[in-house]
XYZ file of C-alpha atoms in Angstrom:
238
model
C 106.688 139.340 66.978
C 103.983 137.966 63.623
C 101.041 139.842 65.102
C 99.641 140.830 68.399
C 98.613 137.538 69.874
C 101.377 135.555 68.249
C 105.396 135.330 68.864
C 108.421 133.461 68.510
C 111.512 133.780 70.298
C 114.938 131.834 69.682
C 117.325 132.048 72.840
C 120.542 130.920 73.668
C 121.540 129.964 77.583
C 124.551 129.325 79.267
C 125.494 127.775 82.518
C 128.252 126.277 84.804
C 128.280 124.179 88.306
C 131.818 124.909 90.189
C 132.861 122.150 92.490
C 132.888 122.318 95.719
C 136.016 123.510 98.333
C 135.535 119.524 99.329
C 135.651 117.959 96.720
C 138.719 120.597 95.200
C 140.668 120.360 98.818
C 139.649 117.571 100.706
C 142.253 115.594 102.312
C 143.024 112.904 105.033
C 139.471 111.065 104.193
C 139.649 107.409 103.872
C 136.400 107.481 102.154
C 136.605 110.578 99.451
C 139.720 112.876 98.512
C 139.872 116.396 96.742
C 140.682 116.655 93.009
C 142.180 120.376 92.956
C 142.257 120.259 89.139
C 138.554 120.137 88.581
C 136.726 122.502 86.516
C 133.292 123.454 86.407
C 130.453 122.019 84.698
C 129.280 123.682 82.239
C 125.802 123.031 80.118
C 125.058 125.094 77.461
C 120.843 125.380 75.870
C 119.250 126.677 72.573
C 115.503 126.794 72.926
C 112.742 128.143 70.155
C 109.328 129.192 72.238
C 106.252 130.278 70.744
C 102.760 131.747 72.306
C 99.791 132.537 70.815
C 96.608 133.964 72.912
C 92.752 135.014 72.078
C 90.601 136.610 74.382
C 90.051 133.731 76.955
C 93.515 130.980 75.290
C 96.960 131.218 76.270
C 98.804 128.567 74.335
C 102.694 128.006 74.439
C 105.341 125.654 73.151
C 108.994 125.572 73.889
C 111.329 123.023 72.565
C 114.721 122.782 73.647
C 118.457 121.043 73.222
C 120.945 121.494 75.833
C 124.651 120.385 76.192
C 126.097 118.824 79.546
C 129.965 118.410 79.475
C 132.604 117.871 82.220
C 130.314 116.197 84.678
C 131.254 115.270 87.488
C 131.740 111.446 88.796
C 133.236 109.315 91.434
C 136.566 107.125 90.336
C 139.181 105.118 92.264
C 141.514 107.278 94.214
C 145.043 106.586 93.343
C 146.540 103.604 95.498
C 143.605 101.985 95.849
C 142.011 103.223 98.903
C 138.180 105.021 98.724
C 137.435 107.906 95.637
C 138.721 110.798 94.244
C 136.378 113.045 91.371
C 136.655 113.936 88.276
C 135.276 115.406 85.313
C 133.960 112.505 83.121
C 130.216 112.669 82.069
C 128.844 113.908 78.890
C 125.117 114.570 78.142
C 122.935 115.288 75.459
C 118.716 116.078 76.078
C 116.206 117.137 73.767
C 112.478 117.670 74.895
C 109.136 119.849 74.717
C 107.455 121.646 77.498
C 104.036 123.249 76.329
C 101.494 124.936 78.701
C 97.940 125.980 77.710
C 95.605 128.789 80.391
C 92.086 129.137 79.845
C 89.731 131.926 81.777
C 86.471 131.824 80.382
C 85.281 134.388 82.551
C 86.506 136.599 85.903
C 85.717 133.525 88.269
C 87.711 130.562 86.238
C 91.016 129.882 85.132
C 92.595 126.337 84.169
C 96.103 125.634 83.753
C 97.789 122.853 82.162
C 101.564 122.486 81.827
C 103.174 119.270 80.055
C 106.605 118.863 79.757
C 108.078 115.622 77.555
C 112.338 114.096 77.342
C 112.441 113.331 73.711
C 115.757 111.973 73.705
C 118.641 111.844 75.879
C 122.510 110.437 75.834
C 123.771 110.560 78.868
C 127.648 109.255 78.522
C 129.598 107.771 81.444
C 132.856 105.428 80.935
C 132.367 102.112 82.216
C 136.016 102.122 84.328
C 134.576 104.717 87.026
C 133.769 103.066 90.369
C 130.139 104.524 90.425
C 127.949 104.209 87.502
C 124.262 105.920 88.219
C 122.344 105.117 85.742
C 120.742 108.106 83.738
C 117.391 108.153 84.610
C 116.632 109.623 87.572
C 114.269 112.069 86.611
C 111.102 111.328 85.162
C 110.738 111.660 81.116
C 107.271 113.259 81.333
C 105.065 115.472 83.765
C 102.231 116.386 83.446
C 100.789 118.788 85.814
C 97.055 120.727 85.691
C 95.351 123.597 87.813
C 91.981 124.441 88.273
C 91.332 127.643 90.129
C 88.167 130.140 90.978
C 87.484 132.926 92.571
C 84.311 134.959 93.852
C 85.049 138.186 95.939
C 87.346 136.860 98.536
C 87.085 133.512 98.447
C 89.399 131.822 96.373
C 89.607 127.765 95.646
C 92.531 126.096 94.029
C 92.379 122.364 93.055
C 95.936 121.089 91.651
C 97.378 117.479 89.944
C 100.459 115.861 89.074
C 101.595 113.281 87.558
C 105.341 111.901 86.728
C 106.501 108.289 84.900
C 108.354 106.059 86.134
C 111.807 107.565 87.561
C 114.798 104.961 87.550
C 114.209 102.006 90.180
C 110.538 102.626 90.320
C 108.648 99.772 88.911
C 106.073 101.934 87.850
C 105.067 105.895 86.832
C 103.920 107.761 90.474
C 100.218 107.792 91.222
C 98.858 111.479 90.818
C 99.553 113.951 93.290
C 96.459 115.924 94.240
C 96.332 119.186 96.216
C 93.694 121.505 97.354
C 93.331 125.149 99.021
C 90.729 127.363 100.414
C 91.320 130.387 100.872
C 89.072 133.414 102.433
C 90.849 136.809 102.747
C 89.578 139.790 104.610
C 91.915 142.482 104.068
C 94.419 142.772 107.493
C 93.194 139.193 108.177
C 92.780 135.717 105.707
C 91.708 132.344 106.708
C 92.931 129.275 104.653
C 92.684 125.356 104.664
C 95.470 123.289 102.401
C 95.711 119.775 101.956
C 98.387 118.241 100.489
C 98.247 114.578 98.948
C 95.001 114.817 99.042
C 93.643 111.354 98.049
C 96.565 109.619 100.551
C 98.428 108.481 97.416
C 101.573 105.855 98.670
C 104.583 107.665 96.804
C 108.637 107.012 96.544
C 111.263 109.020 96.098
C 114.759 107.758 94.230
C 117.513 107.715 96.536
C 120.356 108.178 93.988
C 123.136 107.263 96.634
C 123.801 103.504 97.558
C 120.421 103.211 98.688
C 119.560 103.149 102.594
C 119.636 99.077 103.465
C 117.659 95.766 102.325
C 114.359 93.958 101.868
C 113.394 91.285 103.288
C 114.368 89.369 99.782
C 117.679 90.888 100.486
C 118.124 93.209 96.827
C 118.984 97.024 98.027
C 116.282 99.404 98.600
C 116.415 102.689 96.847
C 112.954 104.254 97.271
C 112.599 106.295 100.353
C 108.402 106.779 100.684
C 107.069 110.526 100.999
C 104.719 111.454 103.227
C 101.103 110.755 102.907
C 97.817 112.925 103.232
C 98.841 116.520 104.872
C 96.604 118.805 106.006
C 96.984 122.818 107.359
C 93.851 125.406 108.789
C 95.542 128.473 109.517
C 94.912 132.383 110.130
C 97.366 135.191 109.069
C 97.325 138.990 109.632
C 98.912 141.134 108.542
C 99.484 144.771 109.288
C 101.189 147.721 107.404
């Protein structure tokens, strides 16, 4: 802690993802067979986090380096029928995450978050039966949140943008959320809207596709819901 308003953290983390019972012991299945020798995927992460604040502003930045090894992948099962799971993938990822909060007075607060993957090296042997690309997630994400509060009233307006994923031909349209809340103690009334601008957005299907379009191309995207509206009342008692 260089000063009361600035700090620096160096972090080290470890995690693992264990194989399921099916991946280990599934038998008599013509599609996929268990692999009793399968081991857990392991991940190590190094992070450097810096932050600073004033009376009205808080800002932070994180740089991280992640190494994942022994990731799961499907290969042809012995005998040429179906597939089985093996430990075969590795991944080195470097990225940055930033956050900015501005509170000019007791009524308003603005928050801006951004994250970017600077480099991503995903290794998967070409001989495997199924080799999905490594970019199923967005490399860049930005979100903004504006909040106003006065007495029992609270209003929030938020937006999120993601860069292109996998088979998408362009980045996602901005998703906008709005929320209005009136708190009377025991009673709370609220109105909420998701995808306020009714943007057309899609989620990526990471499997074999969900069908074929009119041109015979494999469809790998699923449409997400359009505009959704909620009106609600909540009563709380002790």
